PDB file of N, CA, C and O in Angstrom:
ATOM      1  N   UNK S  77     102.877 113.860  89.997  1.00  0.00           N
ATOM      2  CA  UNK S  77     104.032 113.674  90.633  1.00  0.00           C
ATOM      3  C   UNK S  77     104.988 114.669  90.000  1.00  0.00           C
ATOM      4  O   UNK S  77     105.511 114.156  89.010  1.00  0.00           O
ATOM      5  N   UNK S  78     105.783 115.939  90.575  1.00  0.00           N
ATOM      6  CA  UNK S  78     107.039 117.243  90.113  1.00  0.00           C
ATOM      7  C   UNK S  78     107.951 115.389  90.364  1.00  0.00           C
ATOM      8  O   UNK S  78     108.005 114.826  91.022  1.00  0.00           O
ATOM      9  N   UNK S  79     108.990 116.220  89.443  1.00  0.00           N
ATOM     10  CA  UNK S  79     110.823 115.784  89.684  1.00  0.00           C
ATOM     11  C   UNK S  79     110.886 115.737  91.127  1.00  0.00           C
ATOM     12  O   UNK S  79     111.532 115.391  91.807  1.00  0.00           O
ATOM     13  N   UNK S  80     110.468 117.437  92.113  1.00  0.00           N
ATOM     14  CA  UNK S  80     110.905 117.418  92.988  1.00  0.00           C
ATOM     15  C   UNK S  80     110.260 116.440  94.271  1.00  0.00           C
ATOM     16  O   UNK S  80     111.115 115.628  95.107  1.00  0.00           O
ATOM     17  N   UNK S  81     109.080 116.025  94.377  1.00  0.00           N
ATOM     18  CA  UNK S  81     108.498 114.933  95.444  1.00  0.00           C
ATOM     19  C   UNK S  81     109.422 113.594  94.526  1.00  0.00           C
ATOM     20  O   UNK S  81     109.859 112.655  95.813  1.00  0.00           O
ATOM     21  N   UNK S  82     109.762 113.171  93.273  1.00  0.00           N
ATOM     22  CA  UNK S  82     110.199 111.973  93.474  1.00  0.00           C
ATOM     23  C   UNK S  82     111.708 112.119  93.589  1.00  0.00           C
ATOM     24  O   UNK S  82     111.914 110.671  94.314  1.00  0.00           O
ATOM     25  N   UNK S  83     112.139 113.272  93.375  1.00  0.00           N
ATOM     26  CA  UNK S  83     113.763 113.095  94.461  1.00  0.00           C
ATOM     27  C   UNK S  83     113.424 112.294  96.005  1.00  0.00           C
ATOM     28  O   UNK S  83     114.384 111.964  96.399  1.00  0.00           O
ATOM     29  N   UNK S  84     112.226 112.671  96.570  1.00  0.00           N
ATOM     30  CA  UNK S  84     112.469 112.233  97.854  1.00  0.00           C
ATOM     31  C   UNK S  84     111.748 110.890  98.025  1.00  0.00           C
ATOM     32  O   UNK S  84     112.331 110.432  99.181  1.00  0.00           O
ATOM     33  N   UNK S  85     111.108 110.302  97.027  1.00  0.00           N
ATOM     34  CA  UNK S  85     110.883 108.874  96.794  1.00  0.00           C
ATOM     35  C   UNK S  85     112.134 108.094  97.686  1.00  0.00           C
ATOM     36  O   UNK S  85     113.463 108.055  96.839  1.00  0.00           O
ATOM     37  N   UNK S  86     111.803 106.881  98.220  1.00  0.00           N
ATOM     38  CA  UNK S  86     113.069 106.520  98.513  1.00  0.00           C
ATOM     39  C   UNK S  86     112.978 105.089  96.751  1.00  0.00           C
ATOM     40  O   UNK S  86     112.265 104.158  97.246  1.00  0.00           O
ATOM     41  N   UNK S  87     114.327 105.055  96.608  1.00  0.00           N
ATOM     42  CA  UNK S  87     114.150 103.842  95.588  1.00  0.00           C
ATOM     43  C   UNK S  87     115.398 102.836  95.943  1.00  0.00           C
ATOM     44  O   UNK S  87     116.612 103.506  95.881  1.00  0.00           O
ATOM     45  N   UNK S  88     115.137 101.489  96.459  1.00  0.00           N
ATOM     46  CA  UNK S  88     115.671 101.054  96.747  1.00  0.00           C
ATOM     47  C   UNK S  88     115.187 100.012  95.963  1.00  0.00           C
ATOM     48  O   UNK S  88     114.655  98.490  95.222  1.00  0.00           O
ATOM     49  N   UNK S  89     116.649  99.090  94.707  1.00  0.00           N
ATOM     50  CA  UNK S  89     116.803  98.035  94.668  1.00  0.00           C
ATOM     51  C   UNK S  89     115.999  96.550  95.259  1.00  0.00           C
ATOM     52  O   UNK S  89     115.822  95.705  94.050  1.00  0.00           O
ATOM     53  N   UNK S  90     115.685  96.326  96.227  1.00  0.00           N
ATOM     54  CA  UNK S  90     115.083  95.546  96.870  1.00  0.00           C
ATOM     55  C   UNK S  90     114.249  95.213  96.881  1.00  0.00           C
ATOM     56  O   UNK S  90     113.189  94.711  96.640  1.00  0.00           O
ATOM     57  N   UNK S  91     113.236  96.839  96.591  1.00  0.00           N
ATOM     58  CA  UNK S  91     111.766  96.898  95.970  1.00  0.00           C
ATOM     59  C   UNK S  91     111.306  96.607  94.791  1.00  0.00           C
ATOM     60  O   UNK S  91     111.618  96.935  94.171  1.00  0.00           O
ATOM     61  N   UNK S  92     110.824  95.484  94.993  1.00  0.00           N
ATOM     62  CA  UNK S  92     110.168  95.294  93.880  1.00  0.00           C
ATOM     63  C   UNK S  92     108.436  94.998  93.719  1.00  0.00           C
ATOM     64  O   UNK S  92     107.848  95.163  94.798  1.00  0.00           O
ATOM     65  N   UNK S  93     108.077  95.268  92.876  1.00  0.00           N
ATOM     66  CA  UNK S  93     106.541  95.227  92.491  1.00  0.00           C
ATOM     67  C   UNK S  93     106.194  93.690  93.517  1.00  0.00           C
ATOM     68  O   UNK S  93     106.405  92.847  92.751  1.00  0.00           O
ATOM     69  N   UNK S  94     104.606  93.915  93.862  1.00  0.00           N
ATOM     70  CA  UNK S  94     104.331  92.044  93.882  1.00  0.00           C
ATOM     71  C   UNK S  94     102.966  91.973  93.582  1.00  0.00           C
ATOM     72  O   UNK S  94     102.225  93.646  93.128  1.00  0.00           O
ATOM     73  N   UNK S  95     102.510  90.348  93.353  1.00  0.00           N
ATOM     74  CA  UNK S  95     100.773  90.760  92.340  1.00  0.00           C
ATOM     75  C   UNK S  95     100.073  89.581  93.450  1.00  0.00           C
ATOM     76  O   UNK S  95     100.464  88.546  93.937  1.00  0.00           O
ATOM     77  N   UNK S  96      99.440  89.396  94.633  1.00  0.00           N
ATOM     78  CA  UNK S  96      98.830  89.219  94.844  1.00  0.00           C
ATOM     79  C   UNK S  96      97.583  88.602  94.639  1.00  0.00           C
ATOM     80  O   UNK S  96      96.292  89.084  93.864  1.00  0.00           O
ATOM     81  N   UNK S  97      97.574  87.058  94.584  1.00  0.00           N
ATOM     82  CA  UNK S  97      96.315  86.107  93.923  1.00  0.00           C
ATOM     83  C   UNK S  97      95.811  85.627  95.380  1.00  0.00           C
ATOM     84  O   UNK S  97      96.382  84.974  96.857  1.00  0.00           O
ATOM     85  N   UNK S  98      94.703  85.993  95.574  1.00  0.00           N
ATOM     86  CA  UNK S  98      93.374  85.644  96.945  1.00  0.00           C
ATOM     87  C   UNK S  98      92.239  84.611  96.103  1.00  0.00           C
ATOM     88  O   UNK S  98      91.426  85.672  94.672  1.00  0.00           O
ATOM     89  N   UNK S  99      91.384  84.304  96.842  1.00  0.00           N
ATOM     90  CA  UNK S  99      90.981  83.342  96.311  1.00  0.00           C
ATOM     91  C   UNK S  99      90.543  81.936  96.766  1.00  0.00           C
ATOM     92  O   UNK S  99      91.211  81.564  98.192  1.00  0.00           O
ATOM     93  N   UNK S 100      89.904  81.003  96.603  1.00  0.00           N
ATOM     94  CA  UNK S 100      90.091  79.230  96.855  1.00  0.00           C
ATOM     95  C   UNK S 100      90.619  78.597  96.285  1.00  0.00           C
ATOM     96  O   UNK S 100      91.867  79.242  95.704  1.00  0.00           O
ATOM     97  N   UNK S 101      91.039  77.737  96.691  1.00  0.00           N
ATOM     98  CA  UNK S 101      93.002  76.773  96.503  1.00  0.00           C
ATOM     99  C   UNK S 101      92.159  77.114  95.164  1.00  0.00           C
ATOM    100  O   UNK S 101      93.492  77.570  94.112  1.00  0.00           O
ATOM    101  N   UNK S 102      91.491  76.354  93.812  1.00  0.00           N
ATOM    102  CA  UNK S 102      91.188  76.377  92.416  1.00  0.00           C
ATOM    103  C   UNK S 102      91.520  77.383  91.851  1.00  0.00           C
ATOM    104  O   UNK S 102      92.351  77.559  91.570  1.00  0.00           O
ATOM    105  N   UNK S 103      90.760  79.149  92.822  1.00  0.00           N
ATOM    106  CA  UNK S 103      90.999  80.076  91.497  1.00  0.00           C
ATOM    107  C   UNK S 103      92.212  80.021  91.770  1.00  0.00           C
ATOM    108  O   UNK S 103      92.897  81.227  90.929  1.00  0.00           O
ATOM    109  N   UNK S 104      93.468  80.448  93.110  1.00  0.00           N
ATOM    110  CA  UNK S 104      94.516  80.571  92.954  1.00  0.00           C
ATOM    111  C   UNK S 104      95.242  79.806  92.219  1.00  0.00           C
ATOM    112  O   UNK S 104      96.094  80.430  91.641  1.00  0.00           O
ATOM    113  N   UNK S 105      95.592  78.451  92.120  1.00  0.00           N
ATOM    114  CA  UNK S 105      95.884  77.748  91.201  1.00  0.00           C
ATOM    115  C   UNK S 105      95.098  78.027  89.652  1.00  0.00           C
ATOM    116  O   UNK S 105      96.532  77.498  89.375  1.00  0.00           O
ATOM    117  N   UNK S 106      94.550  78.588  89.294  1.00  0.00           N
ATOM    118  CA  UNK S 106      94.055  78.500  88.037  1.00  0.00           C
ATOM    119  C   UNK S 106      94.975  79.811  87.324  1.00  0.00           C
ATOM    120  O   UNK S 106      95.545  80.428  86.901  1.00  0.00           O
ATOM    121  N   UNK S 107      94.756  81.543  88.648  1.00  0.00           N
ATOM    122  CA  UNK S 107      95.663  82.136  88.412  1.00  0.00           C
ATOM    123  C   UNK S 107      96.504  82.478  88.730  1.00  0.00           C
ATOM    124  O   UNK S 107      97.618  82.922  87.466  1.00  0.00           O
ATOM    125  N   UNK S 108      97.020  81.573  89.078  1.00  0.00           N
ATOM    126  CA  UNK S 108      98.830  81.440  88.967  1.00  0.00           C
ATOM    127  C   UNK S 108      99.659  80.608  87.312  1.00  0.00           C
ATOM    128  O   UNK S 108      99.728  80.922  86.563  1.00  0.00           O
ATOM    129  N   UNK S 109      98.511  79.824  86.815  1.00  0.00           N
ATOM    130  CA  UNK S 109      98.475  78.965  85.443  1.00  0.00           C
ATOM    131  C   UNK S 109      98.290  80.196  84.758  1.00  0.00           C
ATOM    132  O   UNK S 109      98.948  80.206  83.719  1.00  0.00           O
ATOM    133  N   UNK S 110      97.767  80.800  84.699  1.00  0.00           N
ATOM    134  CA  UNK S 110      96.779  81.831  84.265  1.00  0.00           C
ATOM    135  C   UNK S 110      98.107  83.454  84.136  1.00  0.00           C
ATOM    136  O   UNK S 110      98.698  83.410  82.565  1.00  0.00           O
ATOM    137  N   UNK S 111      98.851  83.437  84.913  1.00  0.00           N
ATOM    138  CA  UNK S 111     100.419  84.364  84.830  1.00  0.00           C
ATOM    139  C   UNK S 111     100.854  83.858  83.763  1.00  0.00           C
ATOM    140  O   UNK S 111     101.580  84.538  83.128  1.00  0.00           O
ATOM    141  N   UNK S 112     101.501  82.520  83.595  1.00  0.00           N
ATOM    142  CA  UNK S 112     102.196  81.905  82.915  1.00  0.00           C
ATOM    143  C   UNK S 112     101.855  82.214  81.939  1.00  0.00           C
ATOM    144  O   UNK S 112     103.200  82.179  80.764  1.00  0.00           O
ATOM    145  N   UNK S 113     100.517  81.702  82.210  1.00  0.00           N
ATOM    146  CA  UNK S 113     100.694  81.689  80.477  1.00  0.00           C
ATOM    147  C   UNK S 113     100.710  83.103  79.744  1.00  0.00           C
ATOM    148  O   UNK S 113     101.069  82.677  78.412  1.00  0.00           O
ATOM    149  N   UNK S 114      99.938  83.978  80.387  1.00  0.00           N
ATOM    150  CA  UNK S 114     100.381  85.045  80.197  1.00  0.00           C
ATOM    151  C   UNK S 114     101.403  85.615  79.973  1.00  0.00           C
ATOM    152  O   UNK S 114     101.607  87.023  79.064  1.00  0.00           O
ATOM    153  N   UNK S 115     102.562  85.394  80.595  1.00  0.00           N
ATOM    154  CA  UNK S 115     103.616  85.846  80.797  1.00  0.00           C
ATOM    155  C   UNK S 115     103.907  86.848  81.621  1.00  0.00           C
ATOM    156  O   UNK S 115     105.146  87.833  81.600  1.00  0.00           O
ATOM    157  N   UNK S 116     103.253  86.704  82.317  1.00  0.00           N
ATOM    158  CA  UNK S 116     103.842  87.623  83.709  1.00  0.00           C
ATOM    159  C   UNK S 116     104.824  87.565  83.821  1.00  0.00           C
ATOM    160  O   UNK S 116     105.706  88.519  85.405  1.00  0.00           O
ATOM    161  N   UNK S 117     104.598  85.710  84.322  1.00  0.00           N
ATOM    162  CA  UNK S 117     106.343  85.404  85.486  1.00  0.00           C
ATOM    163  C   UNK S 117     106.147  84.369  84.195  1.00  0.00           C
ATOM    164  O   UNK S 117     105.817  83.700  83.362  1.00  0.00           O
ATOM    165  N   UNK S 118     107.702  83.933  84.286  1.00  0.00           N
ATOM    166  CA  UNK S 118     108.221  83.302  83.108  1.00  0.00           C
ATOM    167  C   UNK S 118     108.707  81.580  83.994  1.00  0.00           C
ATOM    168  O   UNK S 118     109.468  80.584  83.466  1.00  0.00           O
ATOM    169  N   UNK S 119     108.116  82.036  85.084  1.00  0.00           N
ATOM    170  CA  UNK S 119     107.915  80.615  85.925  1.00  0.00           C
ATOM    171  C   UNK S 119     106.975  80.379  87.532  1.00  0.00           C
ATOM    172  O   UNK S 119     107.114  81.343  88.044  1.00  0.00           O
ATOM    173  N   UNK S 120     106.529  79.568  87.862  1.00  0.00           N
ATOM    174  CA  UNK S 120     105.388  79.201  88.553  1.00  0.00           C
ATOM    175  C   UNK S 120     106.249  79.434  89.694  1.00  0.00           C
ATOM    176  O   UNK S 120     105.153  79.911  90.966  1.00  0.00           O
ATOM    177  N   UNK S 121     107.804  78.703  89.812  1.00  0.00           N
ATOM    178  CA  UNK S 121     108.053  78.965  91.140  1.00  0.00           C
ATOM    179  C   UNK S 121     108.216  80.228  91.841  1.00  0.00           C
ATOM    180  O   UNK S 121     108.359  80.081  93.051  1.00  0.00           O
ATOM    181  N   UNK S 122     107.781  81.348  91.259  1.00  0.00           N
ATOM    182  CA  UNK S 122     108.363  82.733  92.030  1.00  0.00           C
ATOM    183  C   UNK S 122     107.350  83.628  92.405  1.00  0.00           C
ATOM    184  O   UNK S 122     107.274  84.161  92.868  1.00  0.00           O
ATOM    185  N   UNK S 123     106.319  82.305  92.729  1.00  0.00           N
ATOM    186  CA  UNK S 123     104.948  82.366  92.960  1.00  0.00           C
ATOM    187  C   UNK S 123     105.146  81.921  95.130  1.00  0.00           C
ATOM    188  O   UNK S 123     106.158  80.981  94.976  1.00  0.00           O
ATOM    189  N   UNK S 124     105.020  82.550  96.261  1.00  0.00           N
ATOM    190  CA  UNK S 124     105.314  82.058  96.892  1.00  0.00           C
ATOM    191  C   UNK S 124     104.473  81.226  96.866  1.00  0.00           C
ATOM    192  O   UNK S 124     103.322  80.489  96.809  1.00  0.00           O
ATOM    193  N   UNK S 125     104.542  80.060  98.119  1.00  0.00           N
ATOM    194  CA  UNK S 125     103.660  78.337  98.090  1.00  0.00           C
ATOM    195  C   UNK S 125     102.237  79.205  98.380  1.00  0.00           C
ATOM    196  O   UNK S 125     101.689  80.349  99.160  1.00  0.00           O
ATOM    197  N   UNK S 126     100.917  78.679  98.289  1.00  0.00           N
ATOM    198  CA  UNK S 126     100.009  78.695  98.757  1.00  0.00           C
ATOM    199  C   UNK S 126      99.960  79.135  99.908  1.00  0.00           C
ATOM    200  O   UNK S 126      99.646  77.183 100.629  1.00  0.00           O
ATOM    201  N   UNK S 127      98.914  79.615 100.640  1.00  0.00           N
ATOM    202  CA  UNK S 127      98.613  79.694 102.409  1.00  0.00           C
ATOM    203  C   UNK S 127      97.089  80.043 102.666  1.00  0.00           C
ATOM    204  O   UNK S 127      96.691  80.601 101.847  1.00  0.00           O
ATOM    205  N   UNK S 128      96.837  79.698 103.355  1.00  0.00           N
ATOM    206  CA  UNK S 128      95.416  80.005 104.139  1.00  0.00           C
ATOM    207  C   UNK S 128      95.933  81.270 104.519  1.00  0.00           C
ATOM    208  O   UNK S 128      95.824  82.102 104.893  1.00  0.00           O
ATOM    209  N   UNK S 129      94.747  81.819 103.826  1.00  0.00           N
ATOM    210  CA  UNK S 129      94.663  83.321 104.461  1.00  0.00           C
ATOM    211  C   UNK S 129      94.176  83.509 105.613  1.00  0.00           C
ATOM    212  O   UNK S 129      92.782  83.239 106.435  1.00  0.00           O
ATOM    213  N   UNK S 130      95.019  84.879 106.840  1.00  0.00           N
ATOM    214  CA  UNK S 130      94.400  84.476 108.052  1.00  0.00           C
ATOM    215  C   UNK S 130      92.919  84.974 108.272  1.00  0.00           C
ATOM    216  O   UNK S 130      92.796  84.906 109.268  1.00  0.00           O
ATOM    217  N   UNK S 131      92.912  86.135 107.463  1.00  0.00           N
ATOM    218  CA  UNK S 131      90.759  86.182 107.660  1.00  0.00           C
ATOM    219  C   UNK S 131      90.029  86.236 106.880  1.00  0.00           C
ATOM    220  O   UNK S 131      88.894  87.259 106.798  1.00  0.00           O
ATOM    221  N   UNK S 132      90.539  85.080 106.308  1.00  0.00           N
ATOM    222  CA  UNK S 132      88.797  84.696 105.243  1.00  0.00           C
ATOM    223  C   UNK S 132      89.181  83.279 105.305  1.00  0.00           C
ATOM    224  O   UNK S 132      89.673  82.831 105.300  1.00  0.00           O
ATOM    225  N   UNK S 133      87.845  82.019 105.614  1.00  0.00           N
ATOM    226  CA  UNK S 133      87.222  81.138 106.209  1.00  0.00           C
ATOM    227  C   UNK S 133      87.669  80.826 104.833  1.00  0.00           C
ATOM    228  O   UNK S 133      86.944  81.257 103.766  1.00  0.00           O
ATOM    229  N   UNK S 134      88.138  79.588 104.001  1.00  0.00           N
ATOM    230  CA  UNK S 134      88.224  78.567 102.839  1.00  0.00           C
ATOM    231  C   UNK S 134      88.975  79.478 101.554  1.00  0.00           C
ATOM    232  O   UNK S 134      88.782  79.212 100.382  1.00  0.00           O
ATOM    233  N   UNK S 135      89.531  80.503 102.378  1.00  0.00           N
ATOM    234  CA  UNK S 135      89.940  81.173 101.088  1.00  0.00           C
ATOM    235  C   UNK S 135      92.190  81.150 101.177  1.00  0.00           C
ATOM    236  O   UNK S 135      92.770  80.620 102.286  1.00  0.00           O
ATOM    237  N   UNK S 136      92.549  81.463  99.286  1.00  0.00           N
ATOM    238  CA  UNK S 136      94.324  81.191 100.077  1.00  0.00           C
ATOM    239  C   UNK S 136      94.873  82.273  99.109  1.00  0.00           C
ATOM    240  O   UNK S 136      94.025  83.335  98.992  1.00  0.00           O
ATOM    241  N   UNK S 137      96.038  82.627  99.723  1.00  0.00           N
ATOM    242  CA  UNK S 137      96.598  83.507  98.982  1.00  0.00           C
ATOM    243  C   UNK S 137      98.041  83.003  98.288  1.00  0.00           C
ATOM    244  O   UNK S 137      98.204  82.489  99.005  1.00  0.00           O
ATOM    245  N   UNK S 138      98.748  83.940  97.288  1.00  0.00           N
ATOM    246  CA  UNK S 138     100.198  83.819  96.682  1.00  0.00           C
ATOM    247  C   UNK S 138     100.577  84.834  96.665  1.00  0.00           C
ATOM    248  O   UNK S 138      99.656  85.786  95.985  1.00  0.00           O
ATOM    249  N   UNK S 139     101.723  84.922  96.376  1.00  0.00           N
ATOM    250  CA  UNK S 139     102.646  86.107  96.195  1.00  0.00           C
ATOM    251  C   UNK S 139     103.375  86.249  94.811  1.00  0.00           C
ATOM    252  O   UNK S 139     103.688  85.388  94.977  1.00  0.00           O
ATOM    253  N   UNK S 140     103.551  86.902  93.723  1.00  0.00           N
ATOM    254  CA  UNK S 140     104.185  86.971  92.832  1.00  0.00           C
ATOM    255  C   UNK S 140     105.067  87.850  93.010  1.00  0.00           C
ATOM    256  O   UNK S 140     104.387  89.843  92.807  1.00  0.00           O
ATOM    257  N   UNK S 141     105.930  88.036  93.047  1.00  0.00           N
ATOM    258  CA  UNK S 141     107.332  88.900  93.797  1.00  0.00           C
ATOM    259  C   UNK S 141     108.193  89.366  91.912  1.00  0.00           C
ATOM    260  O   UNK S 141     108.655  87.948  91.501  1.00  0.00           O
ATOM    261  N   UNK S 142     107.864  89.961  91.801  1.00  0.00           N
ATOM    262  CA  UNK S 142     108.772  90.695  90.193  1.00  0.00           C
ATOM    263  C   UNK S 142     110.028  91.452  90.606  1.00  0.00           C
ATOM    264  O   UNK S 142     109.826  92.151  91.435  1.00  0.00           O
TER     265      UNK S 142
END
């Protein structure tokens, strides 16, 4: 993108990147632990609680807001 377009983008301090983890409950738990071990987060509590996925049977999700 050019500088002109970058200046048009709104950049709010509250806007943060997100990592969404979706899978079975066991997969999501494993990925949370893997993110912690690999240093993507310094605390597992930064993930949202694991909730059932509204449009997938047997699937769960959590979000890491960085």
